[in-house]
Short mmCIF file of C-alpha atoms in Angstrom, two decimals:
data_model
loop_
_atom_site.label_atom_id
_atom_site.label_comp_id
_atom_site.label_asym_id
_atom_site.label_seq_id
_atom_site.Cartn_x
_atom_site.Cartn_y
_atom_site.Cartn_z
CA MET A 582 7.87 18.66 3.62
CA LEU A 583 5.71 15.65 4.86
CA LEU A 584 6.93 12.34 3.43
CA ILE A 585 3.69 9.85 3.04
CA PHE A 586 4.52 6.34 2.62
CA ASP A 587 2.26 3.70 1.60
CA CYS A 588 2.62 0.17 3.47
CA ASP A 589 2.47 -2.84 1.31
CA GLY A 590 5.03 -2.81 -1.33
CA VAL A 591 6.92 0.39 0.18
CA LEU A 592 7.62 -0.55 3.74
CA VAL A 593 6.82 -4.25 3.86
CA ASP A 594 7.13 -6.73 1.14
CA SER A 595 3.46 -8.20 2.07
CA GLU A 596 1.99 -7.89 -1.94
CA PRO A 597 3.19 -11.43 -3.06
CA LEU A 598 2.00 -13.12 0.20
CA SER A 599 -1.57 -11.21 0.18
CA CYS A 600 -1.98 -11.53 -3.74
CA ARG A 601 -1.51 -15.44 -2.91
CA ILE A 602 -3.72 -15.61 -0.13
CA ASP A 603 -6.44 -13.81 -1.41
CA ALA A 604 -6.51 -15.54 -4.51
CA GLU A 605 -6.59 -18.79 -2.53
CA VAL A 606 -9.47 -17.53 -0.28
CA LEU A 607 -11.52 -16.28 -3.46
CA THR A 608 -11.26 -19.75 -5.38
CA GLU A 609 -12.42 -21.45 -2.02
CA CYS A 610 -15.27 -19.30 -2.25
CA GLY A 611 -16.31 -20.20 -6.07
CA VAL A 612 -14.54 -17.02 -7.43
CA PRO A 613 -11.49 -18.30 -9.40
CA TYR A 614 -8.61 -16.01 -9.09
CA THR A 615 -4.73 -16.34 -9.56
CA ALA A 616 -2.27 -14.39 -7.56
CA GLN A 617 -1.28 -12.64 -10.88
CA ASP A 618 -4.93 -11.58 -11.34
CA VAL A 619 -5.07 -10.20 -7.77
CA ALA A 620 -2.01 -8.29 -8.14
CA ARG A 621 -2.97 -6.59 -11.48
CA GLU A 622 -6.52 -5.57 -10.60
CA PHE A 623 -6.43 -4.99 -6.69
CA THR A 624 -2.78 -3.87 -5.89
CA GLY A 625 -3.13 -0.54 -3.59
CA VAL A 626 -7.24 -1.12 -3.50
CA SER A 627 -9.00 -1.29 -0.28
CA ILE A 628 -10.56 -4.52 0.38
CA LYS A 629 -13.65 -2.91 0.48
CA ASP A 630 -13.52 -1.64 -2.81
CA GLN A 631 -12.12 -4.79 -3.91
CA ILE A 632 -15.25 -6.66 -2.81
CA ALA A 633 -17.60 -4.11 -4.22
CA ARG A 634 -15.78 -4.48 -7.78
CA ILE A 635 -15.93 -8.07 -7.66
CA GLU A 636 -19.38 -8.34 -6.99
CA SER A 637 -20.47 -5.64 -9.39
CA GLU A 638 -17.97 -7.26 -12.39
CA ARG A 639 -18.95 -10.84 -11.54
CA GLY A 640 -22.64 -10.19 -10.57
CA ILE A 641 -22.14 -12.46 -7.25
CA ARG A 642 -22.38 -11.83 -3.70
CA LEU A 643 -19.29 -13.19 -1.74
CA PRO A 644 -19.84 -14.64 1.41
CA GLU A 645 -20.40 -12.36 4.37
CA ASP A 646 -17.47 -13.71 6.35
CA PHE A 647 -14.94 -13.28 3.24
CA THR A 648 -13.23 -10.47 4.86
CA GLU A 649 -12.51 -12.39 8.25
CA ARG A 650 -11.52 -15.53 6.53
CA LEU A 651 -9.09 -13.61 4.46
CA ASN A 652 -7.73 -11.58 7.26
CA ARG A 653 -7.29 -14.50 9.56
CA THR A 654 -5.55 -16.70 7.03
CA LEU A 655 -3.22 -13.56 6.06
CA PHE A 656 -2.27 -12.38 9.59
CA ALA A 657 -1.44 -15.66 10.58
CA ARG A 658 1.21 -15.92 7.45
CA PHE A 659 2.39 -12.58 8.47
CA GLU A 660 3.39 -13.50 11.85
CA THR A 661 6.09 -15.94 10.24
CA ASP A 662 6.73 -14.83 6.72
CA LEU A 663 6.40 -10.78 6.37
CA LYS A 664 9.63 -9.25 5.80
CA PRO A 665 10.23 -5.68 5.55
CA ILE A 666 11.46 -4.07 2.26
CA ALA A 667 15.24 -4.34 2.25
CA GLY A 668 16.96 -1.18 3.28
CA VAL A 669 13.99 0.57 4.33
CA ARG A 670 15.08 1.29 7.91
CA ASP A 671 18.09 2.99 7.34
CA ALA A 672 16.60 4.96 4.50
CA ILE A 673 13.69 6.39 6.75
CA LEU A 674 16.14 7.18 9.50
CA SER A 675 18.47 9.09 7.10
CA LEU A 676 15.46 11.37 6.52
CA PRO A 677 14.85 13.60 9.59
CA VAL A 678 11.58 15.12 8.16
CA PRO A 679 7.88 14.71 9.18
CA ARG A 680 6.50 11.29 8.02
CA CYS A 681 3.40 9.26 8.27
CA VAL A 682 1.81 6.09 6.62
CA ALA A 683 -1.41 6.16 4.40
CA SER A 684 -2.26 2.73 3.55
CA SER A 685 -5.26 1.11 1.68
CA SER A 686 -5.23 -1.84 4.42
CA ILE A 687 -6.95 -1.87 7.52
CA PRO A 688 -5.56 -0.60 10.78
CA GLU A 689 -4.93 -4.05 12.15
CA ARG A 690 -3.07 -4.84 9.43
CA ILE A 691 -0.93 -2.07 9.42
CA ALA A 692 -0.19 -2.53 12.81
CA LEU A 693 0.56 -6.06 12.47
CA SER A 694 3.06 -5.23 9.23
CA LEU A 695 5.03 -2.65 11.14
CA ARG A 696 5.12 -4.50 14.30
CA VAL A 697 6.58 -8.23 12.76
CA THR A 698 9.18 -6.33 10.50
CA GLY A 699 10.14 -4.13 13.27
CA LEU A 700 9.26 -0.69 12.08
CA SER A 701 6.79 0.00 14.27
CA ASP A 702 8.64 2.70 16.46
CA LEU A 703 9.27 4.61 13.01
CA PHE A 704 5.77 6.20 12.52
CA ASP A 705 3.35 7.94 15.23
CA HIS A 706 1.10 8.56 12.78
CA ILE A 707 -0.76 6.05 10.64
CA PHE A 708 -3.91 6.42 8.52
CA SER A 709 -6.23 4.00 7.00
CA SER A 710 -8.51 3.87 4.05
CA THR A 711 -10.97 3.05 6.45
CA GLN A 712 -11.11 6.61 7.88
CA VAL A 713 -12.23 7.86 4.67
CA ALA A 714 -15.20 7.86 2.34
CA ARG A 715 -13.51 6.83 -0.98
CA GLY A 716 -10.22 4.79 -1.17
CA LYS A 717 -7.51 4.91 -3.67
CA PRO A 718 -7.12 6.00 -6.29
CA ALA A 719 -9.43 8.94 -5.38
CA PRO A 720 -7.47 11.40 -3.32
CA ASP A 721 -9.56 11.09 0.08
CA LEU A 722 -6.80 9.29 2.30
CA PHE A 723 -3.79 11.45 1.25
CA LEU A 724 -5.61 14.67 1.52
CA TYR A 725 -6.75 13.57 5.18
CA ALA A 726 -3.40 12.64 5.96
CA ALA A 727 -2.11 15.75 4.97
CA GLN A 728 -5.02 17.57 6.82
CA ARG A 729 -4.50 15.72 10.05
CA MET A 730 -0.21 16.40 9.75
CA SER A 731 -1.40 20.30 9.45
CA THR A 732 0.62 20.23 5.91
CA ARG A 733 -0.61 21.77 2.58
CA PRO A 734 -1.02 19.25 -0.29
CA GLU A 735 1.93 20.70 -2.47
CA ASP A 736 4.02 20.10 0.55
CA CYS A 737 3.85 16.40 0.67
CA LEU A 738 6.11 13.93 -0.97
CA VAL A 739 4.39 10.58 -1.34
CA ILE A 740 6.14 7.11 -1.81
CA GLU A 741 3.98 4.50 -3.60
CA ASP A 742 4.14 1.08 -5.27
CA SER A 743 0.83 0.66 -6.86
CA VAL A 744 -1.13 2.69 -9.71
CA ALA A 745 -3.80 3.39 -7.92
CA GLY A 746 -1.57 4.87 -5.14
CA VAL A 747 0.35 7.11 -7.76
CA GLN A 748 -3.19 8.29 -9.07
CA ALA A 749 -4.49 9.13 -5.70
CA ALA A 750 -1.32 11.18 -4.67
CA VAL A 751 -1.61 13.20 -8.15
CA ALA A 752 -5.28 13.75 -7.81
CA ALA A 753 -4.67 15.32 -4.04
CA GLY A 754 -2.09 17.57 -5.93
CA MET A 755 0.85 15.95 -4.18
CA ARG A 756 4.43 14.79 -5.61
CA VAL A 757 4.99 10.98 -5.95
CA ILE A 758 7.96 8.75 -6.33
CA GLY A 759 7.24 5.51 -7.50
CA PHE A 760 8.75 2.45 -5.77
CA THR A 761 9.59 -0.77 -7.57
CA ASP A 762 11.55 -3.14 -5.28
CA GLY A 763 8.52 -5.09 -3.99
CA GLY A 764 8.44 -8.82 -4.77
CA HIS A 765 5.18 -8.22 -7.03
CA CYS A 766 6.72 -5.53 -9.32
CA GLY A 767 7.45 -6.75 -12.78
CA PRO A 768 10.11 -5.01 -15.35
CA GLU A 769 7.42 -2.90 -16.77
CA HIS A 770 6.01 -1.66 -13.49
CA GLY A 771 8.15 1.50 -13.08
CA GLU A 772 6.99 2.50 -16.35
CA ARG A 773 3.41 1.92 -15.23
CA LEU A 774 3.87 4.09 -12.44
CA ARG A 775 5.62 6.83 -14.24
CA GLN A 776 2.65 6.81 -16.61
CA ALA A 777 0.58 7.25 -13.77
CA GLY A 778 2.10 10.39 -12.62
CA ALA A 779 5.23 9.50 -10.65
CA LEU A 780 7.84 11.98 -10.71
CA HIS A 781 10.73 9.87 -10.21
CA ILE A 782 11.06 5.85 -10.00
CA VAL A 783 13.45 4.25 -7.37
CA GLU A 784 14.11 0.76 -7.62
CA HIS A 785 16.09 0.10 -4.35
CA MET A 786 15.28 1.75 -1.17
CA GLU A 787 18.72 2.57 -0.44
CA ASP A 788 18.26 5.10 -3.10
CA LEU A 789 15.35 6.79 -1.89
CA PRO A 790 16.89 9.62 0.49
CA GLY A 791 19.19 10.65 -2.57
CA THR A 792 16.10 11.06 -4.92
CA ILE A 793 14.34 13.22 -2.31
CA ARG A 794 17.25 15.36 -1.57
CA ASN A 795 17.92 15.77 -5.04
CA ARG A 796 14.44 16.02 -6.28
#
């Protein structure tokens, strides 16, 4: 079995920070969004797909330096404020099976997130949506990760916090556990993940090992 972890909202509690900063930068660019808007519409979605959707739906062009401005602000905040998901290190260390990260974020953001939160040593294999044609909810990233890890899709188990990520795992023919302990997850989040195709919902990372062993 191969465990495939999403990063934002599963390994690191980044979504509240990133949604707030994303909304601030969009609003500064003349495209008003709240953090709640960003969380609802773009959690689990790559920045490339987010920009394409905003520009298409709003009939605008974001500034050419939008991504650079966003990342500069976000990375600085991550250095000081980003925390790991509670209990994630112990949970992963108690699962002695092959594992990797497959995230919609760019490689620089993934590396920074894992470094700041002290999780870098847990993962030798990290995959980003920048390596495939289509981001989540398309299955491309998870299929790419499985191929690179020499594992059949049906032998993969994905841990995801976003509807887009769960949909991507299901489309890839993989089993998926929905995770709901991120700071962005409200009381209805677990049901949304279940409706998207998650087989189990884990509310606290300390419960993940038992859920995997008893699945």
